[in-house]
């Protein structure tokens, strides 16, 4: 059964870089037909798509965050990662990783989410 | 970006009621729309994919319809566990975009 698990620091100081990792089990990242995605949700608010990466390493970012976001993949560990630089309180959110089943199926499997708070 | 306008933002209903939630896309997205249910403190769970296909394991009281720019999620008979929040997601064009959510509350 496919599982995704987010990990990383739950508290980041303003102006610093948020770093999270998603560990995937049950399927290899190199499996064709999927991209690997980050989404976030500020407390009490809606969902925002951050970006995706293919196993080949080709990322695509939401233009609203593009200048601050880096998504990378470590195929040897079956993980993909998110870095968000120059964070502010507005970046406080639950961050989810998810699988994007390409070809018309959308986001089918999600991690449980990790709360990241930006505060000094 | 494609804008997804979801309505209503909240609704109150009784157990057993039939409810409909609507999402309108700012441009044609074919049937590239999914519906998600989110319980408090949990990740969204997919209910419907490709506008009208029921996710395996999801009760048949949930159904989806629409194509192009107008989509609906219908719950035929609300059960106590259905009083949570619902989101639509368009996956036709990147960046993917979500509707603003509908919170379903008990009347």
mmCIF file of C-alpha atoms in Angstrom:
data_model
loop_
_atom_site.group_PDB
_atom_site.id
_atom_site.type_symbol
_atom_site.label_atom_id
_atom_site.label_comp_id
_atom_site.label_asym_id
_atom_site.label_seq_id
_atom_site.Cartn_x
_atom_site.Cartn_y
_atom_site.Cartn_z
ATOM 1 C CA UNK A 1 0.000 0.000 0.000
ATOM 2 C CA UNK A 2 1.342 3.416 -0.936
ATOM 3 C CA UNK A 3 2.222 5.658 1.973
ATOM 4 C CA UNK A 4 3.708 9.132 2.150
ATOM 5 C CA UNK A 5 5.191 10.598 5.333
ATOM 6 C CA UNK A 6 6.319 14.168 5.862
ATOM 7 C CA UNK A 7 9.174 14.990 8.212
ATOM 8 C CA UNK A 8 11.188 18.055 9.128
ATOM 9 C CA UNK A 9 11.349 20.973 11.473
ATOM 10 C CA UNK A 10 8.049 22.134 12.902
ATOM 11 C CA UNK A 11 9.384 25.540 13.916
ATOM 12 C CA UNK A 12 11.286 27.920 11.654
ATOM 13 C CA UNK A 13 12.470 31.433 12.425
ATOM 14 C CA UNK A 14 11.417 34.311 10.174
ATOM 15 C CA UNK A 15 13.729 34.891 7.188
ATOM 16 C CA UNK A 16 15.117 31.354 7.474
ATOM 17 C CA UNK A 17 14.548 28.370 5.171
ATOM 18 C CA UNK A 18 11.843 25.797 5.747
ATOM 19 C CA UNK A 19 12.974 22.258 4.902
ATOM 20 C CA UNK A 20 10.718 19.214 4.673
ATOM 21 C CA UNK A 21 11.105 15.699 3.337
ATOM 22 C CA UNK A 22 8.488 13.259 2.092
ATOM 23 C CA UNK A 23 9.342 9.570 2.362
ATOM 24 C CA UNK A 24 7.421 7.376 -0.050
ATOM 25 C CA UNK A 25 6.842 3.687 0.585
ATOM 26 C CA UNK A 26 4.977 1.161 -1.511
ATOM 27 C CA UNK A 27 6.020 2.505 -4.893
ATOM 28 C CA UNK A 28 9.294 3.644 -6.410
ATOM 29 C CA UNK A 29 9.525 7.328 -7.289
ATOM 30 C CA UNK A 30 10.908 6.321 -10.680
ATOM 31 C CA UNK A 31 7.618 4.597 -11.547
ATOM 32 C CA UNK A 32 6.205 6.253 -14.638
ATOM 33 C CA UNK A 33 2.953 8.168 -14.726
ATOM 34 C CA UNK A 34 3.324 10.129 -11.507
ATOM 35 C CA UNK A 35 4.707 13.378 -10.236
ATOM 36 C CA UNK A 36 5.353 14.149 -6.589
ATOM 37 C CA UNK A 37 3.736 17.189 -5.096
ATOM 38 C CA UNK A 38 3.688 19.596 -2.170
ATOM 39 C CA UNK A 39 0.543 21.380 -0.973
ATOM 40 C CA UNK A 40 0.014 23.601 2.043
ATOM 41 C CA UNK A 41 -2.896 24.778 4.176
ATOM 42 C CA UNK A 42 -2.655 27.733 6.590
ATOM 43 C CA UNK A 43 -4.557 27.162 9.834
ATOM 44 C CA UNK A 44 -8.291 27.505 9.236
ATOM 45 C CA UNK A 45 -7.841 28.275 5.541
ATOM 46 C CA UNK A 46 -7.904 26.572 2.151
ATOM 47 C CA UNK A 47 -5.404 24.532 0.177
ATOM 48 C CA UNK A 48 -2.566 25.908 -1.948
ATOM 49 C CA UNK A 49 -0.598 23.857 -4.480
ATOM 50 C CA UNK A 50 3.145 24.530 -4.178
ATOM 51 C CA UNK A 51 4.748 22.466 -6.911
ATOM 52 C CA UNK A 52 5.772 19.058 -8.192
ATOM 53 C CA UNK A 53 8.773 17.086 -9.313
ATOM 54 C CA UNK A 54 9.196 14.073 -11.552
ATOM 55 C CA UNK A 55 11.539 11.234 -10.632
ATOM 56 C CA UNK A 56 13.826 12.556 -13.340
ATOM 57 C CA UNK A 57 14.253 15.706 -11.296
ATOM 58 C CA UNK A 58 12.244 18.137 -13.413
ATOM 59 C CA UNK A 59 10.340 20.475 -11.089
ATOM 60 C CA UNK A 60 7.471 22.883 -11.684
ATOM 61 C CA UNK A 61 6.528 25.539 -9.162
ATOM 62 C CA UNK A 62 3.517 27.665 -8.454
ATOM 63 C CA UNK A 63 4.420 31.092 -9.897
ATOM 64 C CA UNK A 64 3.219 32.690 -6.662
ATOM 65 C CA UNK A 65 6.042 30.958 -4.759
ATOM 66 C CA UNK A 66 8.531 30.234 -7.518
ATOM 67 C CA UNK A 67 11.219 32.656 -6.357
ATOM 68 C CA UNK A 68 11.435 30.967 -2.946
ATOM 69 C CA UNK A 69 10.730 27.284 -3.619
ATOM 70 C CA UNK A 70 13.001 24.371 -4.429
ATOM 71 C CA UNK A 71 11.740 20.798 -4.778
ATOM 72 C CA UNK A 72 14.266 18.016 -5.201
ATOM 73 C CA UNK A 73 14.292 14.230 -5.311
ATOM 74 C CA UNK A 74 16.537 11.554 -3.803
ATOM 75 C CA UNK A 75 15.789 8.370 -5.707
ATOM 76 C CA UNK A 76 18.166 6.306 -3.603
ATOM 77 C CA UNK A 77 16.093 7.027 -0.495
ATOM 78 C CA UNK A 78 12.742 7.208 -2.319
ATOM 79 C CA UNK A 79 12.247 10.694 -0.951
ATOM 80 C CA UNK A 80 11.475 14.119 -2.280
ATOM 81 C CA UNK A 81 12.017 17.387 -0.477
ATOM 82 C CA UNK A 82 10.764 20.956 -0.183
ATOM 83 C CA UNK A 83 12.754 24.044 0.647
ATOM 84 C CA UNK A 84 11.057 27.408 1.089
ATOM 85 C CA UNK A 85 13.343 30.340 1.701
ATOM 86 C CA UNK A 86 12.853 33.704 3.408
ATOM 87 C CA UNK A 87 9.832 32.519 5.346
ATOM 88 C CA UNK A 88 7.411 34.813 7.158
ATOM 89 C CA UNK A 89 4.439 34.201 9.432
ATOM 90 C CA UNK A 90 2.307 33.878 6.290
ATOM 91 C CA UNK A 91 4.120 30.614 5.546
ATOM 92 C CA UNK A 92 2.796 29.009 8.737
ATOM 93 C CA UNK A 93 0.742 26.076 7.520
ATOM 94 C CA UNK A 94 0.231 22.355 7.460
ATOM 95 C CA UNK A 95 2.377 21.054 4.612
ATOM 96 C CA UNK A 96 1.271 17.948 2.749
ATOM 97 C CA UNK A 97 3.066 15.807 0.232
ATOM 98 C CA UNK A 98 0.996 13.915 -2.307
ATOM 99 C CA UNK A 99 1.165 11.828 -5.433
ATOM 100 C CA UNK A 100 -0.152 13.326 -8.657
ATOM 101 C CA UNK A 101 -1.449 10.531 -10.842
ATOM 102 C CA UNK A 102 -0.965 12.083 -14.277
ATOM 103 C CA UNK A 103 -3.350 11.469 -17.115
ATOM 104 C CA UNK A 104 -6.509 12.770 -15.563
ATOM 105 C CA UNK A 105 -6.570 11.310 -12.080
ATOM 106 C CA UNK A 106 -5.261 14.152 -9.928
ATOM 107 C CA UNK A 107 -3.877 13.916 -6.408
ATOM 108 C CA UNK A 108 -4.714 10.419 -5.253
ATOM 109 C CA UNK A 109 -2.548 9.718 -2.185
ATOM 110 C CA UNK A 110 -1.614 12.228 0.504
ATOM 111 C CA UNK A 111 0.644 12.229 3.526
ATOM 112 C CA UNK A 112 -0.825 13.042 6.912
ATOM 113 C CA UNK A 113 0.661 16.533 6.904
ATOM 114 C CA UNK A 114 3.111 18.367 9.127
ATOM 115 C CA UNK A 115 2.490 21.693 10.840
ATOM 116 C CA UNK A 116 5.239 24.220 10.320
ATOM 117 C CA UNK A 117 5.128 27.378 12.414
ATOM 118 C CA UNK A 118 7.181 30.421 11.508
ATOM 119 C CA UNK A 119 8.035 32.263 14.681
ATOM 120 C CA UNK A 120 10.987 33.630 16.580
ATOM 121 C CA UNK B 1 -4.087 30.475 -13.269
ATOM 122 C CA UNK B 2 -7.493 28.816 -13.415
ATOM 123 C CA UNK B 3 -9.774 30.139 -10.695
ATOM 124 C CA UNK B 4 -12.099 27.673 -8.974
ATOM 125 C CA UNK B 5 -15.163 29.274 -7.409
ATOM 126 C CA UNK B 6 -16.803 26.930 -4.935
ATOM 127 C CA UNK B 7 -20.238 27.552 -3.458
ATOM 128 C CA UNK B 8 -21.626 27.758 -0.937
ATOM 129 C CA UNK B 9 -18.748 28.381 1.460
ATOM 130 C CA UNK B 10 -20.857 26.811 4.196
ATOM 131 C CA UNK B 11 -24.233 25.191 4.574
ATOM 132 C CA UNK B 12 -26.408 23.831 7.356
ATOM 133 C CA UNK B 13 -28.422 20.672 6.859
ATOM 134 C CA UNK B 14 -30.089 17.804 8.700
ATOM 135 C CA UNK B 15 -29.036 14.190 8.759
ATOM 136 C CA UNK B 16 -30.739 12.588 5.776
ATOM 137 C CA UNK B 17 -30.824 15.729 3.653
ATOM 138 C CA UNK B 18 -29.652 15.847 0.056
ATOM 139 C CA UNK B 19 -27.033 18.530 -0.519
ATOM 140 C CA UNK B 20 -25.242 19.864 -3.565
ATOM 141 C CA UNK B 21 -21.941 21.732 -3.726
ATOM 142 C CA UNK B 22 -20.857 23.532 -6.880
ATOM 143 C CA UNK B 23 -17.495 24.440 -8.385
ATOM 144 C CA UNK B 24 -17.136 26.755 -11.332
ATOM 145 C CA UNK B 25 -13.880 26.966 -13.290
ATOM 146 C CA UNK B 26 -12.723 30.204 -14.914
ATOM 147 C CA UNK B 27 -12.025 28.286 -18.120
ATOM 148 C CA UNK B 28 -12.776 24.912 -19.675
ATOM 149 C CA UNK B 29 -11.098 22.098 -17.731
ATOM 150 C CA UNK B 30 -12.834 19.192 -19.481
ATOM 151 C CA UNK B 31 -13.498 16.604 -16.746
ATOM 152 C CA UNK B 32 -10.215 17.167 -14.908
ATOM 153 C CA UNK B 33 -11.832 17.779 -11.561
ATOM 154 C CA UNK B 34 -11.666 15.944 -8.251
ATOM 155 C CA UNK B 35 -13.594 16.300 -5.018
ATOM 156 C CA UNK B 36 -12.039 15.854 -1.580
ATOM 157 C CA UNK B 37 -13.396 15.496 1.919
ATOM 158 C CA UNK B 38 -11.353 16.843 4.805
ATOM 159 C CA UNK B 39 -12.000 15.953 8.420
ATOM 160 C CA UNK B 40 -10.554 18.169 11.163
ATOM 161 C CA UNK B 41 -6.838 17.606 11.649
ATOM 162 C CA UNK B 42 -6.635 15.162 8.743
ATOM 163 C CA UNK B 43 -5.408 15.224 5.167
ATOM 164 C CA UNK B 44 -7.981 15.558 2.377
ATOM 165 C CA UNK B 45 -9.348 12.265 1.087
ATOM 166 C CA UNK B 46 -10.419 11.943 -2.528
ATOM 167 C CA UNK B 47 -14.090 11.156 -3.091
ATOM 168 C CA UNK B 48 -14.482 11.687 -6.826
ATOM 169 C CA UNK B 49 -12.017 11.823 -9.708
ATOM 170 C CA UNK B 50 -12.463 12.754 -13.358
ATOM 171 C CA UNK B 51 -15.569 14.711 -12.337
ATOM 172 C CA UNK B 52 -17.877 11.738 -11.874
ATOM 173 C CA UNK B 53 -15.893 8.632 -10.925
ATOM 174 C CA UNK B 54 -16.363 7.384 -7.387
ATOM 175 C CA UNK B 55 -13.144 6.597 -5.529
ATOM 176 C CA UNK B 56 -12.937 2.983 -4.431
ATOM 177 C CA UNK B 57 -14.288 2.565 -0.919
ATOM 178 C CA UNK B 58 -16.316 5.781 -0.916
ATOM 179 C CA UNK B 59 -20.016 5.360 -0.122
ATOM 180 C CA UNK B 60 -22.400 5.530 -3.065
ATOM 181 C CA UNK B 61 -24.312 8.442 -1.513
ATOM 182 C CA UNK B 62 -21.551 10.633 -2.946
ATOM 183 C CA UNK B 63 -21.728 11.491 -6.627
ATOM 184 C CA UNK B 64 -20.160 14.005 -8.976
ATOM 185 C CA UNK B 65 -21.213 15.484 -12.279
ATOM 186 C CA UNK B 66 -20.295 18.156 -14.774
ATOM 187 C CA UNK B 67 -17.729 18.998 -17.395
ATOM 188 C CA UNK B 68 -16.183 22.078 -18.913
ATOM 189 C CA UNK B 69 -16.673 24.800 -16.306
ATOM 190 C CA UNK B 70 -19.543 23.655 -14.068
ATOM 191 C CA UNK B 71 -19.266 20.788 -11.583
ATOM 192 C CA UNK B 72 -21.339 19.492 -8.703
ATOM 193 C CA UNK B 73 -20.826 17.176 -5.757
ATOM 194 C CA UNK B 74 -24.024 15.677 -4.399
ATOM 195 C CA UNK B 75 -24.504 13.848 -1.125
ATOM 196 C CA UNK B 76 -27.819 12.051 -1.445
ATOM 197 C CA UNK B 77 -28.487 11.471 2.247
ATOM 198 C CA UNK B 78 -26.218 13.166 4.761
ATOM 199 C CA UNK B 79 -24.803 10.945 7.463
ATOM 200 C CA UNK B 80 -23.328 12.221 10.754
ATOM 201 C CA UNK B 81 -19.763 11.617 9.540
ATOM 202 C CA UNK B 82 -20.374 13.808 6.458
ATOM 203 C CA UNK B 83 -20.501 17.067 8.416
ATOM 204 C CA UNK B 84 -16.997 18.185 7.491
ATOM 205 C CA UNK B 85 -15.341 20.280 4.770
ATOM 206 C CA UNK B 86 -15.226 19.601 1.032
ATOM 207 C CA UNK B 87 -12.887 20.930 -1.665
ATOM 208 C CA UNK B 88 -12.757 20.710 -5.424
ATOM 209 C CA UNK B 89 -9.463 20.567 -7.316
ATOM 210 C CA UNK B 90 -8.829 21.223 -10.992
ATOM 211 C CA UNK B 91 -5.936 19.194 -12.402
ATOM 212 C CA UNK B 92 -6.234 20.240 -16.020
ATOM 213 C CA UNK B 93 -3.647 23.008 -15.975
ATOM 214 C CA UNK B 94 -0.692 23.793 -13.737
ATOM 215 C CA UNK B 95 -0.576 25.351 -11.249
ATOM 216 C CA UNK B 96 -3.314 23.138 -9.854
ATOM 217 C CA UNK B 97 -5.949 25.136 -8.017
ATOM 218 C CA UNK B 98 -8.489 24.317 -5.337
ATOM 219 C CA UNK B 99 -11.898 25.714 -4.613
ATOM 220 C CA UNK B 100 -12.236 27.683 -1.412
ATOM 221 C CA UNK B 101 -14.004 24.873 0.430
ATOM 222 C CA UNK B 102 -17.503 24.156 1.711
ATOM 223 C CA UNK B 103 -18.093 23.463 5.373
ATOM 224 C CA UNK B 104 -21.158 21.310 5.950
ATOM 225 C CA UNK B 105 -22.665 21.818 9.387
ATOM 226 C CA UNK B 106 -25.452 20.129 11.293
ATOM 227 C CA UNK B 107 -28.678 22.130 11.523
#
